[in-house]
Amino acid sequence: GAVVSQHPSRVICKSGTSVKIECRSLDFQATTMFWYRQFPKQSLMLMATSNEGSKATYEQGVEKDKFLINHASLTLSTLTVTSAHPEDSSFYICSALLTSGAPYEQYFGPGTRLTVT
Amino acid sequence: SQKIEQNSEALNIQEGKTATLTCNYTNYSPAYLQWYRQDPGRGPVFLLLIRENEKEKRKERLKVTFDTTLKQSLFHITASQPADSATYLCALGSNYQLIWGAGTKLIIKP
């Protein structure tokens, strides 16, 4: 149980275009999901906390107008990278919070490799 | 500020030996600590959780220790196998927020 999927797994887009990444909790409902960014050989950097039915909470230094987050249902959160630039190329990972036990646990998706040309 | 340190250099271990990875932290009092495995191009996979009031946790060939006085966790893989080669991340938690280390790459040589 507690499976999280991400789509697409890889995406290449041209500079100036927008790309949407989906994160789904397949067998549980998640009020809270997280979006991370990871650069090679570095730790996961939390970008934002996505809350179902409300606005996302962004970490300091993350542009909310550039990284649009929508958590429209208890099983789906989306991250849209708007007007992408080459420096946005990275590995994006989502996680969903399972709250049925204590402490709450995050289950991670397989990640999305974004390349902006 | 909060800081988590994991050995940034790759750890090379001979197959069959015990691999030991270290996670040190400062300026933080986590309620729990987690270890994850991450393979190249993949998201982290949860391995073990240990709470602040626990000294040791085991799961099959894995063992985690947690010393809140030293602010250190050790992660052991016994009878290591080439399939154990991956990057291992530690994460410190309070409520549901996690703070991540950069990970240590483990290479098990046949």
Coordinates of C-alpha atoms in Angstrom, one line a residue:
Chain A
G1 CA 0.0 0.0 0.0
A2 CA 0.8 3.7 0.1
V3 CA 1.9 4.1 -3.5
V4 CA 2.5 7.5 -5.1
S5 CA 2.8 8.0 -8.8
Q6 CA 4.1 10.9 -10.9
H7 CA 3.6 11.7 -14.5
P8 CA 5.4 12.2 -16.7
S9 CA 8.7 10.5 -15.6
R10 CA 10.7 12.5 -18.1
V11 CA 9.8 15.7 -20.0
I12 CA 11.8 17.9 -22.4
C13 CA 10.4 21.3 -23.2
K14 CA 11.5 24.4 -24.9
S15 CA 12.4 27.6 -23.1
G16 CA 9.4 29.8 -22.5
T17 CA 6.8 27.0 -22.4
S18 CA 5.0 25.6 -19.4
V19 CA 4.9 22.0 -18.2
K20 CA 2.6 20.3 -15.8
I21 CA 3.7 17.4 -13.5
E22 CA 1.0 15.3 -11.8
C23 CA 1.4 13.6 -8.4
R24 CA -1.2 11.0 -7.4
S25 CA -1.7 8.9 -4.3
L26 CA -3.0 5.7 -5.7
D27 CA -4.4 3.8 -2.7
F28 CA -4.8 6.4 0.0
Q29 CA -6.1 9.9 0.4
A30 CA -3.7 12.7 1.1
T31 CA -4.7 16.1 2.4
T32 CA -1.1 17.2 2.3
M33 CA 1.4 16.6 -0.5
F34 CA 4.9 18.0 -0.9
W35 CA 6.9 19.1 -3.9
Y36 CA 10.7 18.8 -3.8
R37 CA 13.5 19.6 -6.2
Q38 CA 16.8 17.8 -6.2
F39 CA 20.0 18.7 -7.9
P40 CA 22.7 16.1 -8.6
K41 CA 24.4 14.8 -5.5
Q42 CA 22.4 17.2 -3.3
S43 CA 19.7 16.7 -0.8
L44 CA 16.0 17.1 -1.5
M45 CA 14.9 20.8 -1.3
L46 CA 11.4 21.3 -0.2
M47 CA 9.7 23.7 -2.6
A48 CA 6.1 23.9 -1.3
T49 CA 3.5 22.1 0.8
S50 CA 0.3 21.4 -1.1
N51 CA -2.9 21.3 0.9
E52 CA -6.2 20.0 -0.6
G53 CA -8.7 22.7 -1.1
S54 CA -6.4 25.6 -0.1
K55 CA -3.4 27.5 -1.3
A56 CA 0.0 25.9 -1.2
T57 CA 2.6 27.1 1.2
Y58 CA 5.8 28.0 -0.5
E59 CA 9.3 27.8 1.0
Q60 CA 11.4 30.9 1.1
G61 CA 13.0 31.7 -2.3
V62 CA 10.5 29.7 -4.3
E63 CA 8.5 31.8 -6.7
K64 CA 4.8 30.9 -6.4
D65 CA 3.9 32.5 -9.7
K66 CA 6.5 30.4 -11.5
F67 CA 5.7 27.1 -9.8
L68 CA 2.0 26.8 -9.7
I69 CA 0.6 24.2 -7.4
N70 CA -3.0 22.9 -7.5
H71 CA -4.3 20.3 -5.1
A72 CA -7.8 19.9 -6.3
S73 CA -8.6 16.5 -4.9
L74 CA -7.5 14.2 -2.1
T75 CA -5.4 12.1 -4.5
L76 CA -4.0 14.6 -7.0
S77 CA -1.6 17.5 -6.8
T78 CA -0.1 19.2 -9.8
L79 CA 3.0 21.3 -10.2
T80 CA 3.1 23.6 -13.3
V81 CA 6.4 25.1 -14.2
T82 CA 5.5 28.3 -16.1
S83 CA 7.7 30.0 -18.7
A84 CA 10.4 27.4 -18.1
H85 CA 14.0 28.3 -18.5
P86 CA 17.1 26.0 -18.7
E87 CA 17.9 26.7 -15.0
D88 CA 14.6 25.1 -14.1
S89 CA 16.0 21.8 -15.4
S90 CA 16.0 19.5 -12.4
F91 CA 14.6 16.4 -10.8
Y92 CA 11.2 17.1 -9.3
I93 CA 9.8 14.7 -6.6
C94 CA 6.5 14.7 -4.9
S95 CA 5.4 13.0 -1.7
A96 CA 2.0 12.4 -0.1
L97 CA 1.5 12.4 3.6
L98 CA -0.1 9.3 5.1
T99 CA -1.8 10.3 8.3
S100 CA -3.3 7.0 9.5
G101 CA -0.4 6.3 11.9
A102 CA 1.9 8.3 14.1
P103 CA 4.2 9.8 13.2
Y104 CA 2.8 10.7 9.8
E105 CA 4.9 9.3 7.0
Q106 CA 5.7 10.7 3.6
Y107 CA 5.5 8.4 0.6
F108 CA 7.4 9.5 -2.4
G109 CA 6.7 9.4 -6.1
P110 CA 9.3 8.1 -8.6
G111 CA 10.3 11.7 -9.7
T112 CA 10.1 13.7 -12.9
R113 CA 13.2 14.6 -14.8
L114 CA 12.6 18.0 -16.5
T115 CA 14.9 19.3 -19.1
V116 CA 14.4 22.7 -20.6
T117 CA 16.2 23.4 -23.9
Chain B
S1 CA 20.6 26.9 11.6
Q2 CA 19.7 23.3 11.4
K3 CA 22.3 21.2 9.7
I4 CA 22.5 17.5 8.7
E5 CA 25.8 15.9 7.7
Q6 CA 26.2 12.7 5.8
N7 CA 29.5 11.6 4.4
S8 CA 29.6 13.1 0.9
E9 CA 32.3 10.6 -0.3
A10 CA 31.2 7.3 -1.6
L11 CA 31.5 4.3 0.7
N12 CA 33.0 1.2 -0.9
I13 CA 32.4 -2.0 0.9
Q14 CA 33.2 -5.6 0.0
E15 CA 30.2 -7.9 -0.6
G16 CA 29.3 -9.8 2.6
K17 CA 30.7 -7.2 4.9
T18 CA 28.7 -4.8 7.1
A19 CA 28.3 -1.3 5.7
T20 CA 27.9 1.5 8.2
L21 CA 26.6 5.0 7.3
T22 CA 26.6 8.0 9.5
C23 CA 24.2 10.9 9.9
N24 CA 25.1 13.8 12.2
Y25 CA 23.0 16.8 13.0
T26 CA 23.2 20.1 14.9
N27 CA 20.8 22.7 16.1
Y28 CA 17.8 20.4 16.1
S29 CA 15.9 18.1 18.3
P30 CA 14.0 15.8 16.0
A31 CA 11.1 13.7 17.2
Y32 CA 12.2 10.9 14.9
L33 CA 14.7 10.1 12.2
Q34 CA 14.2 8.2 9.0
W35 CA 16.5 6.5 6.5
Y36 CA 15.7 6.3 2.8
R37 CA 17.2 4.6 -0.2
Q38 CA 17.4 6.4 -3.4
D39 CA 18.4 4.8 -6.7
P40 CA 19.6 7.0 -9.7
G41 CA 16.7 8.9 -11.3
R42 CA 14.2 7.6 -8.8
G43 CA 12.4 9.0 -5.7
P44 CA 13.4 8.0 -2.2
V45 CA 12.1 4.8 -0.7
F46 CA 11.4 4.6 3.0
L47 CA 13.5 2.1 4.9
L48 CA 13.3 2.6 8.7
L49 CA 12.0 5.1 11.2
I50 CA 13.4 5.5 14.7
R51 CA 11.9 7.7 17.4
E52 CA 13.8 9.9 19.8
N53 CA 13.1 7.6 22.7
E54 CA 14.4 4.5 20.9
K55 CA 18.1 3.5 20.8
E56 CA 18.0 0.9 18.1
K57 CA 15.7 -0.5 15.4
R58 CA 16.1 -3.5 13.2
K59 CA 14.6 -4.7 10.0
E60 CA 16.0 -7.8 8.3
R61 CA 19.6 -7.0 7.4
L62 CA 19.2 -3.3 8.4
K63 CA 19.9 -1.8 11.8
V64 CA 19.6 1.9 12.8
T65 CA 20.8 3.5 16.0
F66 CA 19.9 6.9 17.3
D67 CA 21.9 8.7 19.9
T68 CA 20.2 12.0 20.8
T69 CA 23.1 13.0 23.1
L70 CA 25.7 12.7 20.3
K71 CA 23.1 13.9 17.8
Q72 CA 24.0 11.0 15.6
S73 CA 22.4 8.1 13.8
L74 CA 24.2 5.1 12.4
F75 CA 22.7 2.9 9.6
H76 CA 24.1 -0.6 9.2
I77 CA 23.6 -3.1 6.4
T78 CA 24.8 -6.5 7.4
A79 CA 25.9 -9.2 4.9
S80 CA 25.9 -6.5 2.2
Q81 CA 25.1 -7.4 -1.4
P82 CA 25.8 -5.6 -4.7
A83 CA 22.0 -4.9 -4.9
D84 CA 22.4 -2.7 -1.8
S85 CA 24.4 -0.2 -3.8
A86 CA 22.5 3.1 -3.8
T87 CA 22.4 6.4 -2.2
Y88 CA 21.1 6.4 1.4
L89 CA 19.5 9.5 2.8
C90 CA 18.7 10.4 6.4
A91 CA 15.9 12.7 7.3
L92 CA 15.0 14.3 10.6
G93 CA 11.4 14.8 11.4
S94 CA 9.2 16.8 13.7
N95 CA 5.4 16.4 13.2
Y96 CA 5.4 15.7 9.5
Q97 CA 8.1 18.1 8.3
L98 CA 11.4 16.5 7.2
I99 CA 14.9 18.0 7.0
W100 CA 17.1 16.0 4.6
G101 CA 20.8 15.1 4.5
A102 CA 22.5 15.1 1.1
G103 CA 23.0 11.3 1.2
T104 CA 25.9 8.9 1.1
K105 CA 26.5 6.8 -2.0
L106 CA 27.2 3.2 -1.0
I107 CA 28.9 0.8 -3.5
I108 CA 29.0 -2.9 -2.7
K109 CA 31.7 -4.6 -4.7
P110 CA 31.4 -8.3 -5.5

